[in-house]
Each structure stands twice: as C-alpha cells, then as structure tokens.
mmCIF file of C-alpha atoms and ligand atoms in Angstrom:
data_model
loop_
_atom_site.group_PDB
_atom_site.id
_atom_site.type_symbol
_atom_site.label_atom_id
_atom_site.label_comp_id
_atom_site.label_asym_id
_atom_site.label_seq_id
_atom_site.Cartn_x
_atom_site.Cartn_y
_atom_site.Cartn_z
ATOM 1 C CA MET A 382 3.560 62.189 183.055
ATOM 2 C CA LYS A 383 2.730 61.422 179.511
ATOM 3 C CA TRP A 384 0.657 64.383 178.331
ATOM 4 C CA LYS A 385 0.094 64.750 174.696
ATOM 5 C CA GLU A 386 2.979 66.866 173.496
ATOM 6 C CA GLN A 387 0.733 69.246 171.556
ATOM 7 C CA ILE A 388 -1.316 70.417 174.683
ATOM 8 C CA LEU A 389 1.542 71.612 176.544
ATOM 9 C CA ASN A 390 1.449 75.054 175.169
ATOM 10 C CA LEU A 391 -2.320 75.378 174.849
ATOM 11 C CA ARG A 392 -4.115 78.024 177.193
ATOM 12 C CA ALA A 393 -7.378 77.527 178.688
ATOM 13 C CA TYR A 394 -10.225 79.619 177.344
ATOM 14 C CA GLN A 395 -10.007 83.242 178.803
ATOM 15 C CA PRO A 396 -13.381 84.443 179.649
ATOM 16 C CA GLY A 397 -14.139 88.178 179.489
ATOM 17 C CA LYS A 398 -14.354 89.979 182.857
ATOM 18 C CA SER A 399 -17.806 89.360 184.492
ATOM 19 C CA ILE A 400 -20.286 92.106 185.320
ATOM 20 C CA GLU A 401 -19.722 91.532 189.204
ATOM 21 C CA GLU A 402 -15.941 91.972 188.795
ATOM 22 C CA VAL A 403 -16.155 95.140 186.825
ATOM 23 C CA LYS A 404 -18.628 96.673 189.384
ATOM 24 C CA ARG A 405 -16.202 95.844 192.276
ATOM 25 C CA GLN A 406 -13.148 96.906 190.357
ATOM 26 C CA TYR A 407 -14.416 100.170 189.161
ATOM 27 C CA GLN A 408 -17.193 101.089 191.771
ATOM 28 C CA LEU A 409 -19.623 101.413 188.948
ATOM 29 C CA ASP A 410 -23.519 100.639 189.323
ATOM 30 C CA SER A 411 -24.277 100.188 185.721
ATOM 31 C CA ILE A 412 -22.262 97.606 183.860
ATOM 32 C CA VAL A 413 -23.131 96.283 180.222
ATOM 33 C CA LYS A 414 -21.580 93.237 178.863
ATOM 34 C CA LEU A 415 -21.017 93.553 175.288
ATOM 35 C CA ALA A 416 -18.143 91.163 174.855
ATOM 36 C CA SER A 417 -19.541 87.538 174.154
ATOM 37 C CA ASN A 418 -22.279 88.320 171.603
ATOM 38 C CA GLU A 419 -25.234 87.287 173.869
ATOM 39 C CA ASN A 420 -28.754 88.468 173.115
ATOM 40 C CA PRO A 421 -29.389 91.806 174.871
ATOM 41 C CA PHE A 422 -33.000 91.533 173.900
ATOM 42 C CA GLY A 423 -33.310 88.618 176.182
ATOM 43 C CA TYR A 424 -35.250 85.299 175.226
ATOM 44 C CA SER A 425 -38.643 84.191 174.248
ATOM 45 C CA PRO A 426 -41.346 84.532 176.905
ATOM 46 C CA ASN A 427 -42.153 80.810 176.012
ATOM 47 C CA VAL A 428 -38.980 79.984 178.067
ATOM 48 C CA ASP A 429 -40.262 81.376 181.212
ATOM 49 C CA THR A 430 -43.482 79.582 180.746
ATOM 50 C CA ALA A 431 -41.799 76.403 180.215
ATOM 51 C CA LEU A 432 -39.550 76.679 183.237
ATOM 52 C CA LYS A 433 -42.564 77.570 185.424
ATOM 53 C CA GLU A 434 -44.543 74.683 184.194
ATOM 54 C CA PHE A 435 -41.489 72.214 184.506
ATOM 55 C CA HIS A 436 -41.884 69.772 187.420
ATOM 56 C CA SER A 437 -40.031 66.782 186.478
ATOM 57 C CA SER A 438 -37.648 64.906 188.747
ATOM 58 C CA PHE A 439 -33.876 66.008 188.906
ATOM 59 C CA ILE A 440 -33.021 62.467 189.995
ATOM 60 C CA LEU A 441 -33.255 61.014 186.572
ATOM 61 C CA TYR A 442 -30.736 61.524 183.684
ATOM 62 C CA PRO A 443 -31.952 63.686 180.899
ATOM 63 C CA ASP A 444 -33.285 62.331 177.726
ATOM 64 C CA GLY A 445 -29.873 61.291 175.907
ATOM 65 C CA GLY A 446 -31.657 61.517 172.413
ATOM 66 C CA ALA A 447 -33.234 64.904 173.235
ATOM 67 C CA PHE A 448 -36.493 63.620 171.520
ATOM 68 C CA LYS A 449 -38.807 66.668 172.195
ATOM 69 C CA LEU A 450 -36.165 69.115 171.186
ATOM 70 C CA ARG A 451 -35.246 66.869 168.162
ATOM 71 C CA GLU A 452 -38.851 66.933 167.006
ATOM 72 C CA ALA A 453 -39.328 70.516 167.452
ATOM 73 C CA THR A 454 -36.032 71.360 165.707
ATOM 74 C CA ALA A 455 -36.589 68.886 162.743
ATOM 75 C CA SER A 456 -40.114 70.225 162.090
ATOM 76 C CA LEU A 457 -38.756 74.068 162.038
ATOM 77 C CA LEU A 458 -35.912 73.124 159.619
ATOM 78 C CA GLY A 459 -37.912 70.701 157.608
ATOM 79 C CA VAL A 460 -35.241 67.935 158.021
ATOM 80 C CA ASN A 461 -35.513 64.389 159.384
ATOM 81 C CA LYS A 462 -34.927 63.892 162.906
ATOM 82 C CA ASP A 463 -31.983 61.456 162.296
ATOM 83 C CA GLN A 464 -30.226 64.449 160.497
ATOM 84 C CA LEU A 465 -29.645 66.200 163.830
ATOM 85 C CA ILE A 466 -27.150 65.909 166.569
ATOM 86 C CA PHE A 467 -27.316 67.938 169.632
ATOM 87 C CA ALA A 468 -24.568 69.165 171.858
ATOM 88 C CA ASN A 469 -23.590 70.996 174.951
ATOM 89 C CA GLY A 470 -23.249 74.303 172.858
ATOM 90 C CA THR A 471 -21.697 74.128 169.509
ATOM 91 C CA ASP A 472 -18.399 74.508 171.170
ATOM 92 C CA GLU A 473 -18.891 70.665 172.084
ATOM 93 C CA LEU A 474 -19.892 69.946 168.419
ATOM 94 C CA VAL A 475 -16.683 71.366 167.388
ATOM 95 C CA GLN A 476 -14.960 68.803 169.615
ATOM 96 C CA ILE A 477 -17.181 65.924 168.744
ATOM 97 C CA ILE A 478 -16.379 66.376 164.951
ATOM 98 C CA SER A 479 -12.674 67.101 165.600
ATOM 99 C CA ARG A 480 -12.378 63.614 167.762
ATOM 100 C CA ALA A 481 -14.211 61.794 165.151
ATOM 101 C CA MET A 482 -11.934 62.785 162.278
ATOM 102 C CA LEU A 483 -8.659 64.515 163.282
ATOM 103 C CA GLU A 484 -5.379 62.813 164.469
ATOM 104 C CA HIS A 485 -1.846 63.046 163.897
ATOM 105 C CA GLY A 486 -1.277 62.836 160.204
ATOM 106 C CA LYS A 487 -4.329 64.732 159.047
ATOM 107 C CA ASN A 488 -5.049 68.204 158.439
ATOM 108 C CA THR A 489 -7.727 70.678 158.809
ATOM 109 C CA VAL A 490 -8.338 74.074 156.850
ATOM 110 C CA MET A 491 -9.901 77.158 158.234
ATOM 111 C CA ALA A 492 -9.649 80.904 157.964
ATOM 112 C CA THR A 493 -7.927 83.205 160.270
ATOM 113 C CA PRO A 494 -8.980 85.115 162.129
ATOM 114 C CA THR A 495 -12.008 83.109 162.783
ATOM 115 C CA PHE A 496 -13.702 81.382 165.649
ATOM 116 C CA PRO A 497 -10.757 79.962 167.733
ATOM 117 C CA GLN A 498 -12.139 76.697 168.887
ATOM 118 C CA TYR A 499 -11.723 74.911 165.473
ATOM 119 C CA LYS A 500 -8.032 75.389 165.687
ATOM 120 C CA HIS A 501 -7.928 74.548 169.456
ATOM 121 C CA ALA A 502 -9.791 71.204 169.066
ATOM 122 C CA ALA A 503 -7.448 70.283 166.232
ATOM 123 C CA ILE A 504 -4.373 70.834 168.177
ATOM 124 C CA VAL A 505 -5.642 68.561 170.963
ATOM 125 C CA GLU A 506 -6.350 65.896 168.433
ATOM 126 C CA GLY A 507 -2.737 66.248 167.100
ATOM 127 C CA ALA A 508 -3.758 67.322 163.612
ATOM 128 C CA GLU A 509 -2.140 70.016 161.301
ATOM 129 C CA VAL A 510 -3.798 73.398 161.130
ATOM 130 C CA ARG A 511 -3.953 75.305 157.872
ATOM 131 C CA GLU A 512 -4.977 78.690 158.286
ATOM 132 C CA VAL A 513 -5.885 80.992 155.420
ATOM 133 C CA GLU A 514 -5.997 84.819 155.922
ATOM 134 C CA LEU A 515 -9.173 86.569 155.467
ATOM 135 C CA VAL A 516 -9.477 89.016 152.564
ATOM 136 C CA ASN A 517 -11.284 92.125 153.833
ATOM 137 C CA GLY A 518 -12.807 90.232 156.671
ATOM 138 C CA SER A 519 -14.104 87.638 154.416
ATOM 139 C CA HIS A 520 -13.043 84.023 153.764
ATOM 140 C CA ASP A 521 -10.777 83.410 150.749
ATOM 141 C CA LEU A 522 -12.471 80.317 149.601
ATOM 142 C CA ASN A 523 -10.227 79.957 146.590
ATOM 143 C CA LYS A 524 -6.957 79.808 148.647
ATOM 144 C CA MET A 525 -8.757 77.443 151.066
ATOM 145 C CA LEU A 526 -9.469 75.057 148.362
ATOM 146 C CA ALA A 527 -5.931 75.440 147.194
ATOM 147 C CA VAL A 528 -4.382 74.192 150.511
ATOM 148 C CA ILE A 529 -6.697 71.082 150.605
ATOM 149 C CA ASP A 530 -4.900 67.771 149.995
ATOM 150 C CA GLU A 531 -5.407 63.982 150.303
ATOM 151 C CA ASN A 532 -4.920 64.276 154.240
ATOM 152 C CA THR A 533 -7.331 67.155 154.743
ATOM 153 C CA ALA A 534 -10.288 65.806 156.734
ATOM 154 C CA ILE A 535 -12.232 69.052 157.773
ATOM 155 C CA VAL A 536 -12.708 72.634 156.260
ATOM 156 C CA TRP A 537 -14.400 75.082 158.564
ATOM 157 C CA VAL A 538 -16.244 77.949 157.310
ATOM 158 C CA CYS A 539 -17.795 80.471 159.559
ATOM 159 C CA SER A 540 -20.707 82.483 158.152
ATOM 160 C CA PRO A 541 -21.287 85.066 159.516
ATOM 161 C CA ASN A 542 -17.574 85.130 160.411
ATOM 162 C CA ASN A 543 -16.602 85.822 163.963
ATOM 163 C CA PRO A 544 -14.906 88.279 164.533
ATOM 164 C CA THR A 545 -15.682 90.177 161.334
ATOM 165 C CA GLY A 546 -19.335 89.472 160.630
ATOM 166 C CA SER A 547 -19.071 88.787 157.005
ATOM 167 C CA TYR A 548 -21.459 86.479 155.241
ATOM 168 C CA ILE A 549 -20.598 84.038 152.334
ATOM 169 C CA PRO A 550 -22.814 84.818 149.302
ATOM 170 C CA GLU A 551 -24.824 81.812 148.266
ATOM 171 C CA ASP A 552 -23.156 81.403 144.958
ATOM 172 C CA GLU A 553 -19.783 81.574 146.475
ATOM 173 C CA LEU A 554 -20.589 78.828 148.833
ATOM 174 C CA ARG A 555 -22.169 76.595 146.154
ATOM 175 C CA SER A 556 -19.164 76.757 144.031
ATOM 176 C CA PHE A 557 -16.901 76.020 147.033
ATOM 177 C CA LEU A 558 -18.885 73.104 147.848
ATOM 178 C CA GLU A 559 -18.862 71.817 144.272
ATOM 179 C CA SER A 560 -14.912 72.181 144.440
ATOM 180 C CA VAL A 561 -14.245 70.462 147.862
ATOM 181 C CA PRO A 562 -13.492 66.825 147.477
ATOM 182 C CA GLU A 563 -16.201 64.591 148.369
ATOM 183 C CA ASP A 564 -14.181 62.944 151.264
ATOM 184 C CA VAL A 565 -13.728 66.080 152.951
ATOM 185 C CA LEU A 566 -16.229 67.300 155.653
ATOM 186 C CA VAL A 567 -17.313 70.951 155.200
ATOM 187 C CA VAL A 568 -18.352 72.363 158.620
ATOM 188 C CA LEU A 569 -20.539 75.424 158.093
ATOM 189 C CA ASP A 570 -20.783 77.358 161.215
ATOM 190 C CA GLU A 571 -24.027 79.330 161.266
ATOM 191 C CA ALA A 572 -23.893 80.529 165.037
ATOM 192 C CA TYR A 573 -25.206 83.990 163.876
ATOM 193 C CA PHE A 574 -27.534 82.671 161.143
ATOM 194 C CA GLU A 575 -30.628 84.173 162.736
ATOM 195 C CA TYR A 576 -29.193 87.594 162.753
ATOM 196 C CA VAL A 577 -28.682 87.458 158.753
ATOM 197 C CA ASN A 578 -30.856 89.823 156.708
ATOM 198 C CA ASP A 579 -31.983 88.140 153.423
ATOM 199 C CA SER A 580 -30.313 84.901 154.364
ATOM 200 C CA TYR A 581 -30.224 82.090 152.024
ATOM 201 C CA ASN A 582 -31.444 78.572 152.893
ATOM 202 C CA SER A 583 -28.075 76.729 153.550
ATOM 203 C CA LEU A 584 -29.907 73.639 154.541
ATOM 204 C CA ALA A 585 -30.851 73.199 151.051
ATOM 205 C CA PHE A 586 -27.105 72.265 150.226
ATOM 206 C CA LEU A 587 -27.460 69.288 152.382
ATOM 207 C CA ASN A 588 -29.231 67.190 149.693
ATOM 208 C CA GLN A 589 -26.636 67.993 147.201
ATOM 209 C CA PHE A 590 -23.599 67.654 149.437
ATOM 210 C CA PRO A 591 -23.275 64.818 151.828
ATOM 211 C CA ASN A 592 -19.994 66.050 153.023
ATOM 212 C CA LEU A 593 -21.714 69.221 154.608
ATOM 213 C CA ILE A 594 -22.691 69.628 158.182
ATOM 214 C CA ILE A 595 -24.291 72.805 159.394
ATOM 215 C CA MET A 596 -23.784 74.123 163.056
ATOM 216 C CA ARG A 597 -26.208 76.402 164.797
ATOM 217 C CA THR A 598 -26.887 77.446 168.399
ATOM 218 C CA PHE A 599 -29.312 78.416 171.112
ATOM 219 C CA SER A 600 -26.685 80.700 172.683
ATOM 220 C CA LYS A 601 -26.735 83.747 170.507
ATOM 221 C CA MET A 602 -30.198 84.806 168.870
ATOM 222 C CA TYR A 603 -32.197 82.587 171.135
ATOM 223 C CA GLY A 604 -30.629 84.134 174.287
ATOM 224 C CA LEU A 605 -30.003 80.891 176.095
ATOM 225 C CA ALA A 606 -26.163 80.839 176.293
ATOM 226 C CA SER A 607 -26.184 79.620 179.941
ATOM 227 C CA PHE A 608 -28.109 76.570 179.180
ATOM 228 C CA ARG A 609 -25.454 75.118 176.563
ATOM 229 C CA VAL A 610 -27.505 73.894 173.611
ATOM 230 C CA GLY A 611 -26.175 73.753 169.914
ATOM 231 C CA TYR A 612 -26.702 71.317 167.172
ATOM 232 C CA GLY A 613 -25.536 70.174 163.793
ATOM 233 C CA VAL A 614 -27.465 69.154 160.845
ATOM 234 C CA SER A 615 -26.240 66.863 158.170
ATOM 235 C CA SER A 616 -26.939 63.629 156.418
ATOM 236 C CA ALA A 617 -28.140 60.847 158.314
ATOM 237 C CA THR A 618 -25.154 58.835 157.557
ATOM 238 C CA ASN A 619 -22.725 61.664 159.071
ATOM 239 C CA ILE A 620 -24.889 61.844 162.119
ATOM 240 C CA LYS A 621 -24.697 58.241 162.686
ATOM 241 C CA ARG A 622 -20.849 58.356 162.765
ATOM 242 C CA LEU A 623 -20.677 61.364 165.045
ATOM 243 C CA GLU A 624 -23.370 60.044 167.661
ATOM 244 C CA PRO A 625 -21.023 57.498 169.361
ATOM 245 C CA VAL A 626 -18.474 60.170 169.857
ATOM 246 C CA ARG A 627 -20.556 62.343 171.895
ATOM 247 C CA LEU A 628 -21.104 62.008 175.820
ATOM 248 C CA PRO A 629 -24.333 60.012 176.241
ATOM 249 C CA PHE A 630 -26.031 62.880 178.427
ATOM 250 C CA ASN A 631 -24.362 65.977 176.898
ATOM 251 C CA THR A 632 -27.475 68.210 176.956
ATOM 252 C CA ASN A 633 -29.280 68.442 180.060
ATOM 253 C CA VAL A 634 -32.902 68.375 181.112
ATOM 254 C CA LEU A 635 -33.377 72.283 181.388
ATOM 255 C CA GLY A 636 -31.491 72.974 178.269
ATOM 256 C CA GLN A 637 -33.649 70.662 176.222
ATOM 257 C CA LEU A 638 -36.881 72.146 177.658
ATOM 258 C CA VAL A 639 -36.009 75.694 177.108
ATOM 259 C CA ALA A 640 -34.623 75.309 173.578
ATOM 260 C CA SER A 641 -37.755 73.404 172.512
ATOM 261 C CA ALA A 642 -39.725 76.212 174.002
ATOM 262 C CA ALA A 643 -37.712 78.880 172.314
ATOM 263 C CA ILE A 644 -37.551 77.352 168.950
ATOM 264 C CA THR A 645 -41.248 77.325 168.383
ATOM 265 C CA ASP A 646 -41.307 81.329 168.910
ATOM 266 C CA GLN A 647 -40.046 82.462 165.453
ATOM 267 C CA ASP A 648 -41.827 85.986 165.988
ATOM 268 C CA PHE A 649 -39.143 86.699 168.822
ATOM 269 C CA VAL A 650 -36.273 85.777 166.402
ATOM 270 C CA LYS A 651 -37.632 88.078 163.587
ATOM 271 C CA SER A 652 -37.958 90.899 165.888
ATOM 272 C CA CYS A 653 -34.676 90.561 167.534
ATOM 273 C CA ARG A 654 -33.127 90.485 163.923
ATOM 274 C CA GLN A 655 -34.913 93.611 163.040
ATOM 275 C CA ARG A 656 -33.965 95.549 166.261
ATOM 276 C CA ASN A 657 -30.390 94.269 166.058
ATOM 277 C CA SER A 658 -30.247 95.428 162.255
ATOM 278 C CA GLU A 659 -31.370 98.935 163.112
ATOM 279 C CA GLU A 660 -28.933 99.309 165.952
ATOM 280 C CA ARG A 661 -26.148 98.067 163.709
ATOM 281 C CA GLU A 662 -26.952 100.671 161.201
ATOM 282 C CA LYS A 663 -26.497 103.386 163.794
ATOM 283 C CA TYR A 664 -22.827 102.064 164.357
ATOM 284 C CA TYR A 665 -22.113 102.280 160.676
ATOM 285 C CA THR A 666 -23.337 105.896 160.629
ATOM 286 C CA PHE A 667 -21.238 106.652 163.669
ATOM 287 C CA CYS A 668 -18.157 104.978 162.225
ATOM 288 C CA GLN A 669 -18.459 106.835 158.970
ATOM 289 C CA GLU A 670 -18.951 110.150 160.768
ATOM 290 C CA ASN A 671 -15.779 109.631 162.675
ATOM 291 C CA GLU A 672 -13.833 107.931 159.913
ATOM 292 C CA LEU A 673 -13.454 104.545 161.779
ATOM 293 C CA HIS A 674 -13.055 101.404 159.783
ATOM 294 C CA TYR A 675 -15.446 98.788 160.260
ATOM 295 C CA TYR A 676 -16.438 95.549 158.605
ATOM 296 C CA PRO A 677 -20.149 95.502 157.701
ATOM 297 C CA SER A 678 -21.666 92.733 159.859
ATOM 298 C CA GLN A 679 -24.443 90.175 159.450
ATOM 299 C CA GLY A 680 -24.090 89.201 163.021
ATOM 300 C CA ASN A 681 -24.973 91.060 166.317
ATOM 301 C CA PHE A 682 -21.421 92.352 166.676
ATOM 302 C CA ILE A 683 -19.234 94.920 164.916
ATOM 303 C CA LEU A 684 -15.517 94.911 164.597
ATOM 304 C CA ILE A 685 -14.212 98.434 164.654
ATOM 305 C CA ASP A 686 -10.567 99.483 163.934
ATOM 306 C CA PHE A 687 -9.474 102.348 166.118
ATOM 307 C CA GLY A 688 -5.830 102.397 164.863
ATOM 308 C CA ARG A 689 -4.468 102.136 168.211
ATOM 309 C CA ASP A 690 -3.906 99.331 170.597
ATOM 310 C CA GLY A 691 -7.268 97.414 171.057
ATOM 311 C CA ASP A 692 -6.525 96.519 174.781
ATOM 312 C CA GLU A 693 -6.263 100.276 175.519
ATOM 313 C CA VAL A 694 -9.823 100.933 173.709
ATOM 314 C CA ALA A 695 -11.196 98.063 175.640
ATOM 315 C CA GLN A 696 -9.763 99.240 178.861
ATOM 316 C CA PHE A 697 -10.925 102.685 178.334
ATOM 317 C CA LEU A 698 -14.402 101.447 177.604
ATOM 318 C CA LEU A 699 -14.311 99.055 180.773
ATOM 319 C CA SER A 700 -13.514 102.261 182.914
ATOM 320 C CA LYS A 701 -17.116 103.428 181.582
ATOM 321 C CA GLY A 702 -18.626 100.146 182.569
ATOM 322 C CA LEU A 703 -18.770 98.916 179.165
ATOM 323 C CA ILE A 704 -17.209 95.353 178.684
ATOM 324 C CA VAL A 705 -16.157 94.943 174.971
ATOM 325 C CA ARG A 706 -13.695 92.427 173.529
ATOM 326 C CA SER A 707 -10.203 93.638 172.457
ATOM 327 C CA GLY A 708 -9.236 92.728 169.082
ATOM 328 C CA LYS A 709 -5.802 91.863 170.085
ATOM 329 C CA SER A 710 -6.590 88.282 171.076
ATOM 330 C CA LEU A 711 -8.776 88.152 168.102
ATOM 331 C CA GLY A 712 -6.248 88.720 165.383
ATOM 332 C CA PHE A 713 -7.041 92.438 165.076
ATOM 333 C CA PRO A 714 -4.562 94.160 167.374
ATOM 334 C CA THR A 715 -6.001 97.566 166.730
ATOM 335 C CA SER A 716 -9.673 97.006 166.921
ATOM 336 C CA ALA A 717 -12.420 95.997 169.331
ATOM 337 C CA ARG A 718 -15.374 93.702 168.885
ATOM 338 C CA ILE A 719 -18.606 95.088 170.306
ATOM 339 C CA THR A 720 -21.794 93.129 170.755
ATOM 340 C CA ILE A 721 -24.790 95.182 169.455
ATOM 341 C CA GLY A 722 -26.887 96.020 172.648
ATOM 342 C CA LEU A 723 -29.930 97.884 173.568
ATOM 343 C CA GLU A 724 -30.344 101.335 172.119
ATOM 344 C CA GLU A 725 -29.269 102.917 175.310
ATOM 345 C CA SER A 726 -26.196 100.687 175.765
ATOM 346 C CA ASN A 727 -25.159 101.316 172.219
ATOM 347 C CA GLU A 728 -25.589 105.130 172.732
ATOM 348 C CA ARG A 729 -23.258 104.700 175.947
ATOM 349 C CA VAL A 730 -20.567 103.063 173.826
ATOM 350 C CA ARG A 731 -20.727 105.579 171.064
ATOM 351 C CA SER A 732 -20.417 108.531 173.475
ATOM 352 C CA ALA A 733 -17.535 106.663 175.151
ATOM 353 C CA ILE A 734 -15.803 106.244 171.832
ATOM 354 C CA LYS A 735 -16.338 109.765 170.950
ATOM 355 C CA GLU A 736 -14.618 110.801 174.342
ATOM 356 C CA LEU A 737 -11.773 108.554 173.582
ATOM 357 C CA LEU A 738 -11.382 109.925 170.001
ATOM 358 C CA GLU A 739 -11.282 113.422 171.388
ATOM 359 C CA LYS A 740 -8.859 112.468 174.039
ATOM 360 C CA GLY A 741 -6.649 110.848 171.494
ATOM 361 C CA VAL A 742 -6.431 114.033 169.453
ATOM 362 C CA GLU A 743 -5.375 116.017 172.610
ATOM 363 C CA LEU A 744 -2.748 113.401 173.540
ATOM 364 C CA GLN A 745 -1.228 113.835 169.992
ATOM 365 C CA GLU A 746 -1.206 117.699 170.271
ATOM 366 C CA ASP A 747 0.533 117.335 173.514
ATOM 367 C CA PHE A 748 3.132 115.320 171.905
ATOM 368 C CA SER A 749 3.979 117.731 169.009
HETATM 369 C C1 PLP B 1142 -20.559 81.704 170.014
HETATM 370 C C2 PLP B 1142 -20.098 80.958 168.918
HETATM 371 C C3 PLP B 1142 -20.223 79.609 168.945
HETATM 372 C C4 PLP B 1142 -20.413 78.758 170.212
HETATM 373 O O1 PLP B 1142 -21.721 78.711 170.722
HETATM 374 P P1 PLP B 1142 -22.111 77.773 171.822
HETATM 375 O O2 PLP B 1142 -23.214 77.076 171.199
HETATM 376 O O3 PLP B 1142 -22.523 78.669 173.085
HETATM 377 O O4 PLP B 1142 -21.044 77.034 172.197
HETATM 378 C C5 PLP B 1142 -19.767 78.800 167.887
HETATM 379 N N1 PLP B 1142 -19.436 79.521 166.852
HETATM 380 C C6 PLP B 1142 -19.365 80.887 166.671
HETATM 381 C C7 PLP B 1142 -18.830 81.405 165.434
HETATM 382 C C8 PLP B 1142 -19.465 81.427 167.824
HETATM 383 O O5 PLP B 1142 -19.355 82.897 167.738
#
C-alpha cells in the first residue's frame, strides 16, 4: 500500500510500565510511578466537587468550543478568548501546529534532547528536522537561530526543557524572539511553567511577537493527565488558522469540566510548587553528597547522571518498586529522569540509589 515513506521507520510511543504490571512482575505491594512527571500531590479538591455535581447527558457531543473552560482560562491568563486553542493534551496541539505548517520542502528547528513529539510530528508531515544540541542541558538559542533559513516554518523551544529541566532566562528569550524572522512560528512549550520558581510572564511577549504561540497543559501541575486537556495561547490571527486543523470535538465533556474547575484553584498550584521545590532541593543535596551530576531543574523531575547504563539504573529501581525513566531513550544514556514525588517516595528512591552506588563500588572491587 501507499504509506508515507517517512512513517515506515517510526515507532509508536513506548509508555512506561504500569503500576499493575510491576506489581505482578516483582510481587511487590507498594509501587511508585515516577516516570511521566505526573503530579504526586494529586489535584485540586474542586475537581471532585465538579465531578460529583456533574449530571449532564453523555449522549450529546461536548462543546466543541470549550466555552466555559475558555472563559476560565482567558480570565486567569488575562488574554482574549479568541487567543486560545484547546486540544487533547498539548501532544495534540503539537500535531495540529505541525499539520498546519509542515510539509515536504519545509524544515523545523528544535533542540536535542528535548520533548520527542515535535520531531515525531514533523517526520509524519514529511518536513526536515534540524536539531541543535543542548549546551549544559540548556537550549543553544544562537545556534538555533543560525540554522533557520527561508524554508523554516517552526522553531520549538521547551522551557523548562524536558528532560533536563532548564528554564530559558527572560532576556535570552526576548533577544531570541527579536532575532527570529517574523514569518517563522516560535512554539514555546511551557508544560512545566507552573513549577517554575520566580517565573517571568511569557504571555507578555505575545503582544510584541505575533509569531509566538505558548503551550500549557492540565496534565502536569494540575494533576489531570488522564483527562487529556492542553491549550495554546497566541494572537487571534494564528488561532484562527489553527482552529480548522483540529478535530471538531477534540476535548471531551469531562476534561473540559475538570480543567475549568482546577484552573480556579491557584492556591493548590502554589502549594504544589512549594512542595515540589522543597523536595527537589533534597535531591540536589543528595546528589552533591554522592558526587552525582544533575541538572538544576525548574520542573517536577530531575535528570541524574549515574555514569553507568541508564537502563540498568532504571531496572534496579524497578526491582525496588520505583518506576523511573531511563535516560537511554531520552538522549542521556547514562542518566535517569526521576519525577519528584511525595517525600516518602523520594526517600525510597534515594536510599535505593545509595544501595546501588554501594553495590557498584563492590562490583568494581570484585573486578580488580
Ligand atoms: C508532558 C509534556 C507534554 C504533553 O502533555 P499533554 O498535555 O499531556 O499532552 C508536552 N510537552 C512537554 C515538554 C511535556 O513534558
């Protein structure tokens, strides 16, 4: 059959092991999943209230325009309602933007390693992918500028970057935006924005730079990953171009309901940011004490370099009931990306790592 040539070598997304799977495999009772940066502190109690009070019919299609969620989001962000597009997670927004702009003959610029869906979507559309190596875990914005040419349609910047957690400083982002040609779309992926301490207001750039779109999600800090809701904020003109490319009913009735309930609870957001930040600090101290390299992170995860095969590290932690993400598939073969969890989970992780490090020493001694 006549498949697009470029999809023949693509692999489907490989989800991490589920809690049930690990329970069965290792006969363990207590499993903690720290592999996908979900929120271990849960979600706002407003969500449960909204779900309890929900009694609409499931027969009807959802509101394709997500009216209530649109109003709540516009009001929190201080933007107009026509500056928003909602999607089945930001994953879908990546796809929508790519479908709207990319095709054979065009190219798209991104960092590497970064969130893999930008590249994946670009390949499906047949566009050329130009990847620019991170420097010390951060975007090399100057080099990214240098590879933009007249066929570049989209530049992706992920801040905080997944998997390193680095956050682009405001002045760097501003001068980057000033230098990107006006006809190139800059997508700023802020999936972890809510976790950033002392964040700047990136939305303020939208007035000055009509070629900017900012993506955020309800999957991470808001703790609603299973409902699949993300959104983009840009100029009304850009949103108008993107809207026809999305599916008519891409967000569902429950997703819209819980997201609009969650977004009104900014106290929850603040408290999670604080708790995450405290727990992240403990990892820093631990890494310093044990001479492990890590990237300072503004997200709810930390990438630690163990100086040995990342799959082995992940496998060892798995045998202790701790599901983390090996850095191997993330472009950091000797690292693991660990979601910051509840205090007791993090302690479990650190004592398991400690055990691994001690074991490692023994192994080396056995060798000599
Ligand atoms: C998790 C994540 C997303 C996807 O989030 P969804 O809204 O659940 O699709 C997008 N970008 C980055 C950087 C992420 O880590």
